[in-house]
GROMACS .gro file of C-alpha atoms in nm:
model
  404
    1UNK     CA    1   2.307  21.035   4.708
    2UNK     CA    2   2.654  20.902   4.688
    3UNK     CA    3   2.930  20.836   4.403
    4UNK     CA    4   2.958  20.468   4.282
    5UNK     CA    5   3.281  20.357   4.088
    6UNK     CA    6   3.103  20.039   3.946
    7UNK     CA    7   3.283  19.777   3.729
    8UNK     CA    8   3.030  19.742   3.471
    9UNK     CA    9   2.958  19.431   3.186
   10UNK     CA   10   2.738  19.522   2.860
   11UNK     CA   11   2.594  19.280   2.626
   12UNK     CA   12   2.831  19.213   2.439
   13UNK     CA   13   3.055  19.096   2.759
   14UNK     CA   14   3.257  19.402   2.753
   15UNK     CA   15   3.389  19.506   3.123
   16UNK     CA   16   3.460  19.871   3.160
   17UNK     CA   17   3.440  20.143   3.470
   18UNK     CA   18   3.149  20.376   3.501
   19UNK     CA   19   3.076  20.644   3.737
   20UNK     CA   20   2.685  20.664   3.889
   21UNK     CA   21   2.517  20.875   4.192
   22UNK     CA   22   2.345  20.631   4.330
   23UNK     CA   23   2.152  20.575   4.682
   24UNK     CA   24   2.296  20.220   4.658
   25UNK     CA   25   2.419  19.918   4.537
   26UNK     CA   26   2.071  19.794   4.488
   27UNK     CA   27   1.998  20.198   4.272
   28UNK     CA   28   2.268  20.153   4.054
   29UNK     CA   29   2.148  19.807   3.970
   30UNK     CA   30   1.843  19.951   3.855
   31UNK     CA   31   1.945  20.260   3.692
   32UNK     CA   32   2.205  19.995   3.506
   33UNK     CA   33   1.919  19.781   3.412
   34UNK     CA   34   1.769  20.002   3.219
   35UNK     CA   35   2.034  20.095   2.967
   36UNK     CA   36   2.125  19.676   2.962
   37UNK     CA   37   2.419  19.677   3.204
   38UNK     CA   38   2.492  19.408   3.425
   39UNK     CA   39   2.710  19.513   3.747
   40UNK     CA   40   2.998  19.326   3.823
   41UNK     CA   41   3.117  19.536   4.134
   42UNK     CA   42   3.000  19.877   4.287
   43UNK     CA   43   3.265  20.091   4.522
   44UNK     CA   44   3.143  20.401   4.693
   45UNK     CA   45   3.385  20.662   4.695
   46UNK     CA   46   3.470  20.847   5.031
   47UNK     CA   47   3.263  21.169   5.149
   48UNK     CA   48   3.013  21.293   5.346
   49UNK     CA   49   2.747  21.158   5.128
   50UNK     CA   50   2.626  20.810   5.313
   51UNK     CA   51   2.353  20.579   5.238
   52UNK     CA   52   2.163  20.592   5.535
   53UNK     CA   53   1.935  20.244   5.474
   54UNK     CA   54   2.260  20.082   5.473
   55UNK     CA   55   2.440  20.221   5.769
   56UNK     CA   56   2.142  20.152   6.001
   57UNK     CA   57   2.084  19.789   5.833
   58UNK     CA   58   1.801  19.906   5.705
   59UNK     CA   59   1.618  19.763   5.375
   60UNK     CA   60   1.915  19.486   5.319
   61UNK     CA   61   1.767  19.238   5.535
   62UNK     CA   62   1.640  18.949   5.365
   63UNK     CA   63   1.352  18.734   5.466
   64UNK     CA   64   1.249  18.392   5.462
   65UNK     CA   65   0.994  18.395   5.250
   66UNK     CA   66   1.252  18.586   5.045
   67UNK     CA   67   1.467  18.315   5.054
   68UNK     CA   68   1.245  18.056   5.011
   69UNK     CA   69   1.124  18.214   4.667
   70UNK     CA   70   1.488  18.271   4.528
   71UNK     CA   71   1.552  17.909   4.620
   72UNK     CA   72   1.312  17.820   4.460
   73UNK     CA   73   1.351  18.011   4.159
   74UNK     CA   74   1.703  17.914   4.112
   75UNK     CA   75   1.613  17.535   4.163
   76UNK     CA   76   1.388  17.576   3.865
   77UNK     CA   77   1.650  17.747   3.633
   78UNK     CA   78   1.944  17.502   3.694
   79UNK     CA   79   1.695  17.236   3.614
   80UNK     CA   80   1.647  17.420   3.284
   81UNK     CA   81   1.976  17.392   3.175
   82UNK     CA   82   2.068  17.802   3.257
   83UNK     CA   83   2.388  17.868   3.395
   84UNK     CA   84   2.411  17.936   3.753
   85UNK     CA   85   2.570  18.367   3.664
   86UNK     CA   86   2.273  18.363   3.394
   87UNK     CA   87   2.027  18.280   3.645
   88UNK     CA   88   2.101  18.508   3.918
   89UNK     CA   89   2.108  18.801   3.633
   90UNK     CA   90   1.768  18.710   3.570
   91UNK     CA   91   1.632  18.704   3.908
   92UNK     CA   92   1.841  19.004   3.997
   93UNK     CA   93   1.630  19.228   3.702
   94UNK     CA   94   1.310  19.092   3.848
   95UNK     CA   95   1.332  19.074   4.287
   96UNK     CA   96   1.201  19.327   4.489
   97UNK     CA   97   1.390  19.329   4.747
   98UNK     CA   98   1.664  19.516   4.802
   99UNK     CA   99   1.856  19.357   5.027
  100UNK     CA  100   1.826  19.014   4.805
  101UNK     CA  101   1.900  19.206   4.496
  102UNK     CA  102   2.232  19.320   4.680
  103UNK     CA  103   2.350  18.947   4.797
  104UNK     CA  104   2.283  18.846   4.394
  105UNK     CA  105   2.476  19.155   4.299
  106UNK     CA  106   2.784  19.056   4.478
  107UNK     CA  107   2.761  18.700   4.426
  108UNK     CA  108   2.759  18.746   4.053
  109UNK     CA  109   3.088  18.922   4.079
  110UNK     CA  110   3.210  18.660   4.278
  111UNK     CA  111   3.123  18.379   4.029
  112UNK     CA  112   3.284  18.615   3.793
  113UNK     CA  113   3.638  18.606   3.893
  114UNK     CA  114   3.621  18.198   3.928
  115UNK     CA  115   3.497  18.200   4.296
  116UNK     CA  116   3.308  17.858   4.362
  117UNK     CA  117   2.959  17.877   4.487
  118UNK     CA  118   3.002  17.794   4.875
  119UNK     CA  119   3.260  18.073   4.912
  120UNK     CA  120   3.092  18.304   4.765
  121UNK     CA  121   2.777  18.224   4.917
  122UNK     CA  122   2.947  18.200   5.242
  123UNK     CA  123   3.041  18.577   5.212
  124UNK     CA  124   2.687  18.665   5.316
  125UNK     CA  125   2.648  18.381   5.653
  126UNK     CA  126   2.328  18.685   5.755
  127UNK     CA  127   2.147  18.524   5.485
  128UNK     CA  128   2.304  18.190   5.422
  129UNK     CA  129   2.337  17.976   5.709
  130UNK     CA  130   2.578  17.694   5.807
  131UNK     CA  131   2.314  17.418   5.624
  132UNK     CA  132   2.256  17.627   5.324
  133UNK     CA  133   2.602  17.643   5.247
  134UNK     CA  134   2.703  17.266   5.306
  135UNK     CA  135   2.432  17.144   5.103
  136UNK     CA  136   2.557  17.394   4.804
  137UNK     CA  137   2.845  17.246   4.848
  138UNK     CA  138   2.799  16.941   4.848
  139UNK     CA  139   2.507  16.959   4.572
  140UNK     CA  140   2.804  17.073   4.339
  141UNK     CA  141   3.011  16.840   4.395
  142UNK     CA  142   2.815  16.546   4.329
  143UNK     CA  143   2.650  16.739   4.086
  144UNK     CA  144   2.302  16.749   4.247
  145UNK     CA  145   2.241  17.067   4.266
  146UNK     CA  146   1.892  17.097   4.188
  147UNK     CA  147   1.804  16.830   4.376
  148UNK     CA  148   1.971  16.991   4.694
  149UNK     CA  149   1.824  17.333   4.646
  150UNK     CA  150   1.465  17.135   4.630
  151UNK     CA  151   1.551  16.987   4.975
  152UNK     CA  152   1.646  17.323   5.067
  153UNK     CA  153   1.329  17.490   5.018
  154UNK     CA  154   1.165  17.192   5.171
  155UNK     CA  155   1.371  17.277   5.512
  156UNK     CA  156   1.327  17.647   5.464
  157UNK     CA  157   0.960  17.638   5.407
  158UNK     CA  158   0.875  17.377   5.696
  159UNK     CA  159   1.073  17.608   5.912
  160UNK     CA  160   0.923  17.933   5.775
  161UNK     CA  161   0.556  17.793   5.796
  162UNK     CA  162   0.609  17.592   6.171
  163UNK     CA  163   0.734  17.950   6.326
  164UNK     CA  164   0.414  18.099   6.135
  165UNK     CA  165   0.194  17.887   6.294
  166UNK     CA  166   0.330  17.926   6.658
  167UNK     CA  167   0.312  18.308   6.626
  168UNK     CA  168  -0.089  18.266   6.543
  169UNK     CA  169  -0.168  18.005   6.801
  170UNK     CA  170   0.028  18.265   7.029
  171UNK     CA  171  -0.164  18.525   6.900
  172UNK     CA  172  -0.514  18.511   7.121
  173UNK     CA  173  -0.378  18.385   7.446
  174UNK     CA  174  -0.136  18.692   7.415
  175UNK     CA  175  -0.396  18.911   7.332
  176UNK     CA  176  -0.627  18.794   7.642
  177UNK     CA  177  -0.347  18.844   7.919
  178UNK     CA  178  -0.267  19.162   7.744
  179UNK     CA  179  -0.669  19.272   7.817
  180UNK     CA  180  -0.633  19.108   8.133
  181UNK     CA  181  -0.328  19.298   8.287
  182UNK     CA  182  -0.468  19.594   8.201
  183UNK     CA  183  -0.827  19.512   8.354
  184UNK     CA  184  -0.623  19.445   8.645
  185UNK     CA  185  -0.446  19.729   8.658
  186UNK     CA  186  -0.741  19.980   8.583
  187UNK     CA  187  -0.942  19.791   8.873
  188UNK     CA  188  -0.668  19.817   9.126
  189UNK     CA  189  -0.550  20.172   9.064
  190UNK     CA  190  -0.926  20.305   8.973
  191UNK     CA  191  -1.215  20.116   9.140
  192UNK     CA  192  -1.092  19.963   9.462
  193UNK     CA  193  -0.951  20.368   9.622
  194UNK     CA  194  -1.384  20.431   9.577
  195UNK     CA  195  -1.424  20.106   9.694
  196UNK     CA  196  -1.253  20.165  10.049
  197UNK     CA  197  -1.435  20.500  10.096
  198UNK     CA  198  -1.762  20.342  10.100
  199UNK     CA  199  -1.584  20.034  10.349
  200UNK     CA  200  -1.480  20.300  10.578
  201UNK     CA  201  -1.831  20.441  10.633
  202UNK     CA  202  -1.938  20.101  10.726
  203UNK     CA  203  -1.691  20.044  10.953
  204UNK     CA  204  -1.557  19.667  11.093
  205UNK     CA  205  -1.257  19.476  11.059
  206UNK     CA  206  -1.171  19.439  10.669
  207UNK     CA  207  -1.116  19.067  10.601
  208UNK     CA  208  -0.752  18.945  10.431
  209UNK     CA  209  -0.855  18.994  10.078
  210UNK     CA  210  -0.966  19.342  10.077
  211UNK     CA  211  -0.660  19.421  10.278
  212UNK     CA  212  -0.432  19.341  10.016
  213UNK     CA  213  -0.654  19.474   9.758
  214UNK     CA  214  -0.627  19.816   9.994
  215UNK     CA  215  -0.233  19.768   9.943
  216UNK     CA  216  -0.204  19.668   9.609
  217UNK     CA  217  -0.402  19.993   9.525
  218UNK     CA  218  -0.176  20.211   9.722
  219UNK     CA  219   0.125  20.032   9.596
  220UNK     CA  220   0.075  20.098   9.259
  221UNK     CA  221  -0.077  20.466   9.292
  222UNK     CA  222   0.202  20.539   9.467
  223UNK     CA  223   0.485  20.398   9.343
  224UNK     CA  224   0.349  20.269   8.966
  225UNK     CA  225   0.684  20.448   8.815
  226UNK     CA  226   0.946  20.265   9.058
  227UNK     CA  227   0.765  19.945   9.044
  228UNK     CA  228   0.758  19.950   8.620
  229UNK     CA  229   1.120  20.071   8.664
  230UNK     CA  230   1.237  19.756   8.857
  231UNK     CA  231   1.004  19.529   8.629
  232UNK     CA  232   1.136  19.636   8.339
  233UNK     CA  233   1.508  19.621   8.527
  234UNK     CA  234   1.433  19.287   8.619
  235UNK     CA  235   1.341  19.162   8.248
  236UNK     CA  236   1.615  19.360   8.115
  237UNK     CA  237   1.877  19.152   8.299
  238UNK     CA  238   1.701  18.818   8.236
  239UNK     CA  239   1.716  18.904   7.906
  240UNK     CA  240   2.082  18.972   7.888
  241UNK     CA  241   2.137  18.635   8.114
  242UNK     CA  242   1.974  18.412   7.893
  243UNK     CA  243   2.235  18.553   7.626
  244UNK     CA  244   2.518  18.469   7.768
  245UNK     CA  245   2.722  18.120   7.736
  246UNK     CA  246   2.589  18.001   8.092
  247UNK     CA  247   2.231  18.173   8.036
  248UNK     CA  248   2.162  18.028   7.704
  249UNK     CA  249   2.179  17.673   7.852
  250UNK     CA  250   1.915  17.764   8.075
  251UNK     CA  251   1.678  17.909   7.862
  252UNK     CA  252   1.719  17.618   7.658
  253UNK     CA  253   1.658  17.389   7.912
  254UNK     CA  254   1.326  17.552   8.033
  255UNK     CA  255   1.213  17.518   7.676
  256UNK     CA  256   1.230  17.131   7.684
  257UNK     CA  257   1.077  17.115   7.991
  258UNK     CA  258   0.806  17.377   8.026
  259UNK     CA  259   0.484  17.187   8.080
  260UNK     CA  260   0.334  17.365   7.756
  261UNK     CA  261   0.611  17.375   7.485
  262UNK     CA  262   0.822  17.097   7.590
  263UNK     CA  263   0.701  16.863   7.330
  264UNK     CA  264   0.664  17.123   7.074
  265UNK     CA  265   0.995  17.226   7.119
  266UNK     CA  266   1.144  16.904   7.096
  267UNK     CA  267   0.935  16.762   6.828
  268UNK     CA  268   1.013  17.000   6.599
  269UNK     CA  269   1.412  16.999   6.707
  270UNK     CA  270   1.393  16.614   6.571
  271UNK     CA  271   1.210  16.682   6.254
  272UNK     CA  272   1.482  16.969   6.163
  273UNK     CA  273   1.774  16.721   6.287
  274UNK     CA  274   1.670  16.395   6.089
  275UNK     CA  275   1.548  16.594   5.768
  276UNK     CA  276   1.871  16.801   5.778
  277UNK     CA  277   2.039  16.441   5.846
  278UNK     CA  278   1.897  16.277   5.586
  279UNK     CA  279   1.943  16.543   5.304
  280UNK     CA  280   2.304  16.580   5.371
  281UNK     CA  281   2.387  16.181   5.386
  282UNK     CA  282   2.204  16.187   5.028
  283UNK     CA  283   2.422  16.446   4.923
  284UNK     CA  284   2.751  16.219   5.003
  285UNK     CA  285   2.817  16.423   5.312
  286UNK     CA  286   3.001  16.163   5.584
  287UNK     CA  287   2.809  16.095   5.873
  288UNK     CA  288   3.027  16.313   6.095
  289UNK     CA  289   3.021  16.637   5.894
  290UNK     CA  290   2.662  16.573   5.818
  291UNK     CA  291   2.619  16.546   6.270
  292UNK     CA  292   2.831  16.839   6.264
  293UNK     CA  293   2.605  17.055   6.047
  294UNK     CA  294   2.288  16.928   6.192
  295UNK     CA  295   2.344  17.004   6.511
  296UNK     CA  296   2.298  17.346   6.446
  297UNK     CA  297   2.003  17.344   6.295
  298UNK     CA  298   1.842  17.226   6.606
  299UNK     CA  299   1.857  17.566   6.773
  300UNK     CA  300   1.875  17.415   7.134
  301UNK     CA  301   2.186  17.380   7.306
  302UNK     CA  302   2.152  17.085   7.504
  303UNK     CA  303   2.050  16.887   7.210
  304UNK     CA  304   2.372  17.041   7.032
  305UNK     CA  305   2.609  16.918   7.325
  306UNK     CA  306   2.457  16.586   7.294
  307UNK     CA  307   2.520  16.583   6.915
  308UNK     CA  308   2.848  16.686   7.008
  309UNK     CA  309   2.883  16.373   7.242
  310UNK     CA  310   2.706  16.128   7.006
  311UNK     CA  311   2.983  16.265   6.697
  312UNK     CA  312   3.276  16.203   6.964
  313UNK     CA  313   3.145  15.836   7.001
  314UNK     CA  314   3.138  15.755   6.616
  315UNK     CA  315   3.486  15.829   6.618
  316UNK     CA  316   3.520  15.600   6.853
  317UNK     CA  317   3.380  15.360   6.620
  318UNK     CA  318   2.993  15.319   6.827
  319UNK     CA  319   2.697  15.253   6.614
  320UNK     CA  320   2.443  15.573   6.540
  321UNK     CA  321   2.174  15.387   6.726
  322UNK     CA  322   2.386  15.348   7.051
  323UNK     CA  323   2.552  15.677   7.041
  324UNK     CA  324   2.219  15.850   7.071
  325UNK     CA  325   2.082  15.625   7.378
  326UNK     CA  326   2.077  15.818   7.711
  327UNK     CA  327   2.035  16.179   7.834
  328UNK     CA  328   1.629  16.110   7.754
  329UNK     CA  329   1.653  16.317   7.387
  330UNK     CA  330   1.622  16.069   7.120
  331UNK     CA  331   1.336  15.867   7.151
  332UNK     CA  332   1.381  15.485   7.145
  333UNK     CA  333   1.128  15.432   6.846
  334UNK     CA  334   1.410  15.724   6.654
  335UNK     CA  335   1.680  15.451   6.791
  336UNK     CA  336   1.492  15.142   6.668
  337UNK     CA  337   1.453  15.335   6.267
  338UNK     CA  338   1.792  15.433   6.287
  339UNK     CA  339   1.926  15.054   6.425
  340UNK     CA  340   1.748  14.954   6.118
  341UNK     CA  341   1.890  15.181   5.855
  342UNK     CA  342   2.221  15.095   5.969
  343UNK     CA  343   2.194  14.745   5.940
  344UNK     CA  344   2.036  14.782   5.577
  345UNK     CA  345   2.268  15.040   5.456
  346UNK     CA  346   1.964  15.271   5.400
  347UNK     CA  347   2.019  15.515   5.664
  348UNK     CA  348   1.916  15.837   5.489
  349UNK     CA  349   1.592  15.634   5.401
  350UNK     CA  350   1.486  15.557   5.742
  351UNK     CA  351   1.600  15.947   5.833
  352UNK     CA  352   1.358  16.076   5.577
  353UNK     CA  353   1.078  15.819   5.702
  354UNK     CA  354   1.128  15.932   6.108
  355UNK     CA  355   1.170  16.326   5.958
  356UNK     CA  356   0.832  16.265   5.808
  357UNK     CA  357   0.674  16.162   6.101
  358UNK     CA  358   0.801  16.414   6.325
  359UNK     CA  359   0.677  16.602   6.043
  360UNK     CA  360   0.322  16.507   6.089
  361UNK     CA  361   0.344  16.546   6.474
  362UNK     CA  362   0.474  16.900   6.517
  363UNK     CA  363   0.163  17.001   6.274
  364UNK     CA  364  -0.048  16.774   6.567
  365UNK     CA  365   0.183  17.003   6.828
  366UNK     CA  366   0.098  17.335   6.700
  367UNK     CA  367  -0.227  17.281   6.608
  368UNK     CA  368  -0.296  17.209   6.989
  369UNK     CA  369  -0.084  17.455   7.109
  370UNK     CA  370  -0.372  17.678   7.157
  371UNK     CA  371  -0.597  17.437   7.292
  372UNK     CA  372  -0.351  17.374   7.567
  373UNK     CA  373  -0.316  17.715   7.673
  374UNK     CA  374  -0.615  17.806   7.705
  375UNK     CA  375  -0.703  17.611   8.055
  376UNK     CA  376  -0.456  17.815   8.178
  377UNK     CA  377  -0.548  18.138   8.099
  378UNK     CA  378  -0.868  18.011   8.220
  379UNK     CA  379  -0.732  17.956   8.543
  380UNK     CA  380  -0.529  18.277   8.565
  381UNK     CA  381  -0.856  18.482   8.499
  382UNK     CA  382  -1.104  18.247   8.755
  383UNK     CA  383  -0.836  18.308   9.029
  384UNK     CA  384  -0.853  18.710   8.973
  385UNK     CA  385  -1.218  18.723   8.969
  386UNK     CA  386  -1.260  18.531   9.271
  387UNK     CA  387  -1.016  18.689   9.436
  388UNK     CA  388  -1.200  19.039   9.348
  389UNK     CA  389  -1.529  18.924   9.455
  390UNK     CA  390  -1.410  18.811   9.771
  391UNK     CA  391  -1.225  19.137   9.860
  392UNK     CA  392  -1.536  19.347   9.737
  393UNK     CA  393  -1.885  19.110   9.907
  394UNK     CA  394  -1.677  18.969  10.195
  395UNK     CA  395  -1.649  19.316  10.400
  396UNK     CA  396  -1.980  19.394  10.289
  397UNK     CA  397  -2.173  19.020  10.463
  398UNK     CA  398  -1.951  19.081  10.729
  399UNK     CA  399  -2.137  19.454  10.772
  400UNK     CA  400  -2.497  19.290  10.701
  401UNK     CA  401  -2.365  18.964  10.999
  402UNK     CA  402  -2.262  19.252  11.218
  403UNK     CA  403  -2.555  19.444  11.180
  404UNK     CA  404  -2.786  19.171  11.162
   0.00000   0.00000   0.00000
């Protein structure tokens, strides 16, 4: 346990110092709680003593579900008339989760001394992102601010519940390569070295198959450990290419043109760009902070760079709808919405109608995403069979021809 000099408000708004041994900031939060302290600020005072969840990062991450429920719960209390300070006291007494119950900790103390809500949100960027914070701040300035967090959670959730859905189509093809690597492995390394004793006795020319059957055997038996070592070398270091500046464009490029994800991955890039889009042109952000912002929420770099480009040109004074022709991204039935919302002056509108459709279709996407796997791994496993079988029965007819 460590000492905590913590800057401490009772209930009758008093402010005074008190001294705790705590394990954290989230413990002395509790222990406060109980006697019906609110803390205002917590320093830990230099020693030995260290809290080891928070030098490792551990327990103060906070989730998306997480966030999605404190949205949520906040929404609901501004639209009740409580003060914003009021209502993160209340949810701080009640979370769970310790890293959460930390972020509300110090942005009470913030709100406090005067600090607006997007600085002091923007203190904690691990947790609040470039959107979340534009869209507080721009809620409170027009005053919206319910209405902005309900957007929020709208984004959030849609996110939260697309990547949940990708990780469970994922989940049974994954699981069958997984059985099928190993089958492979076990069959190479365990049957085929009994299977070329009994060859040998029968003598004959091995056909092509079982020869590299033979060799794949001895390959691995004897050297499995260098062979894993320059496997796993060789992922390591496409690992660490793909996060560099150059790598990242590459990676990001596969992913909108891989046969199998392509349209997944840019479906659900539009439905996150127009939604975002929308929401912020609603919440009197200009067009070009509101491209700005977006772009990021796209989480592909070459549709970023042709934000980028398509922000540059409204500057120039070009029309939305032309700005986001060419480079094959934005599809011309987004163009034809957008043409129209420009020329009616309801361009949020028609964002919200295209953000709904995408919507619809990345639920089509992901739905299938399993379904269109599956030939494949179909494939994968009818090519190792066969070429099993043929290494095993060929030698064997060519005995019984030989013979015969």
């Amino acid at each position: 346990m460590a000492t905590y000099i913590c800057k401490v408000s009772n209930k009758d708004d008093l402010i005074y110092d008190k001294e705790l041994q705590a394990d954290s900031v989230a413990d002395c939060v509790d222990q406060l709680m109980g006697s019906g302290e609110v803390l205002i600020s917590a320093k830990k005072q230099s020693g030995l003593n260290m809290d080891v969840g928070e030098l490792f990062g551990m327990g103060a991450k906070v989730t998306p579900k997480e966030l999605i429920f404190f949205t949520k719960q906040m929404r609901i209390m501004i639209e009740s008339g409580i003060p914003i300070l009021q209502a993160l006291e209340a949810m701080s007494r009640t979370s769970e989760s310790r890293g959460l119950k930390k972020v509300m900790t110090e942005l009470m103390a913030d709100i406090r001394e005067g600090v607006d809500l997007y600085t002091a949100f923007g203190k904690h960027p691990k947790v609040f992102n470039g959107l979340y914070l534009s869209m507080l701040k721009a809620g409170e300035a027009a005053g919206i601010l319910p209405h902005v967090l309900g957007e929020l959670e709208t984004i959030i959730n849609k996110d939260f519940e697309t990547r949940k859905a990708v990780k469970k189509a994922m989940r049974y093809p994954t699981f069958v390569m997984i059985v099928l690597i190993i089958a492979m492995v076990n069959v190479i390394v365990f049957v085929v070295p009994n299977m070329v004793n009994n060859l040998a006795k029968m003598g004959g020319e091995l056909p092509v198959p079982t020869k590299i059957m033979i060799g794949l055997s001895s390959a691995l038996r004897i050297y499995g450990l260098y062979i894993l070592l320059v496997i796993g070398s060789l992922v390591g270091s496409v690992v660490y290419y793909f996060r560099t500046e150059k790598g990242s464009y590459v990676r990001d490029r596969i992913k909108i043109s891989f046969p199998v994800f392509k349209k997944l991955v840019r479906t659900s890039a539009l439905a996150r760009f127009t939604r975002t889009l929308s929401v912020l042109l609603n919440a009197g952000v200009t067009l070009n902070d509101a491209l700005i912002i977006s772009r990021d929420v796209m989480d592909n770099k070459i549709f970023t760079d042709k934000v980028d480009d398509v922000e540059n040109q409204l500057r120039d004074g070009i029309p939305l709808n032309v700005a986001l022709q060419g480079g094959n991204l934005f599809p011309k039935d987004m163009q034809g919405m957008v043409a129209i919302g420009e020329d009616t002056g309801e361009l949020s509108k028609m964002l919200d109608s295209v953000a709904l459709f995408y919507d619809v279709e990345l639920d089509e996407r992901v739905e299938g995403l399993s379904a269109a796997i599956e030939p494949l791994i179909t494939v994968v496993i009818g090519v190792f069979v066969a070429f099993f079988v043929a290494s095993v029965f060929l030698p064997i007819f060519s005995t019984y021809s030989a013979v015969g």
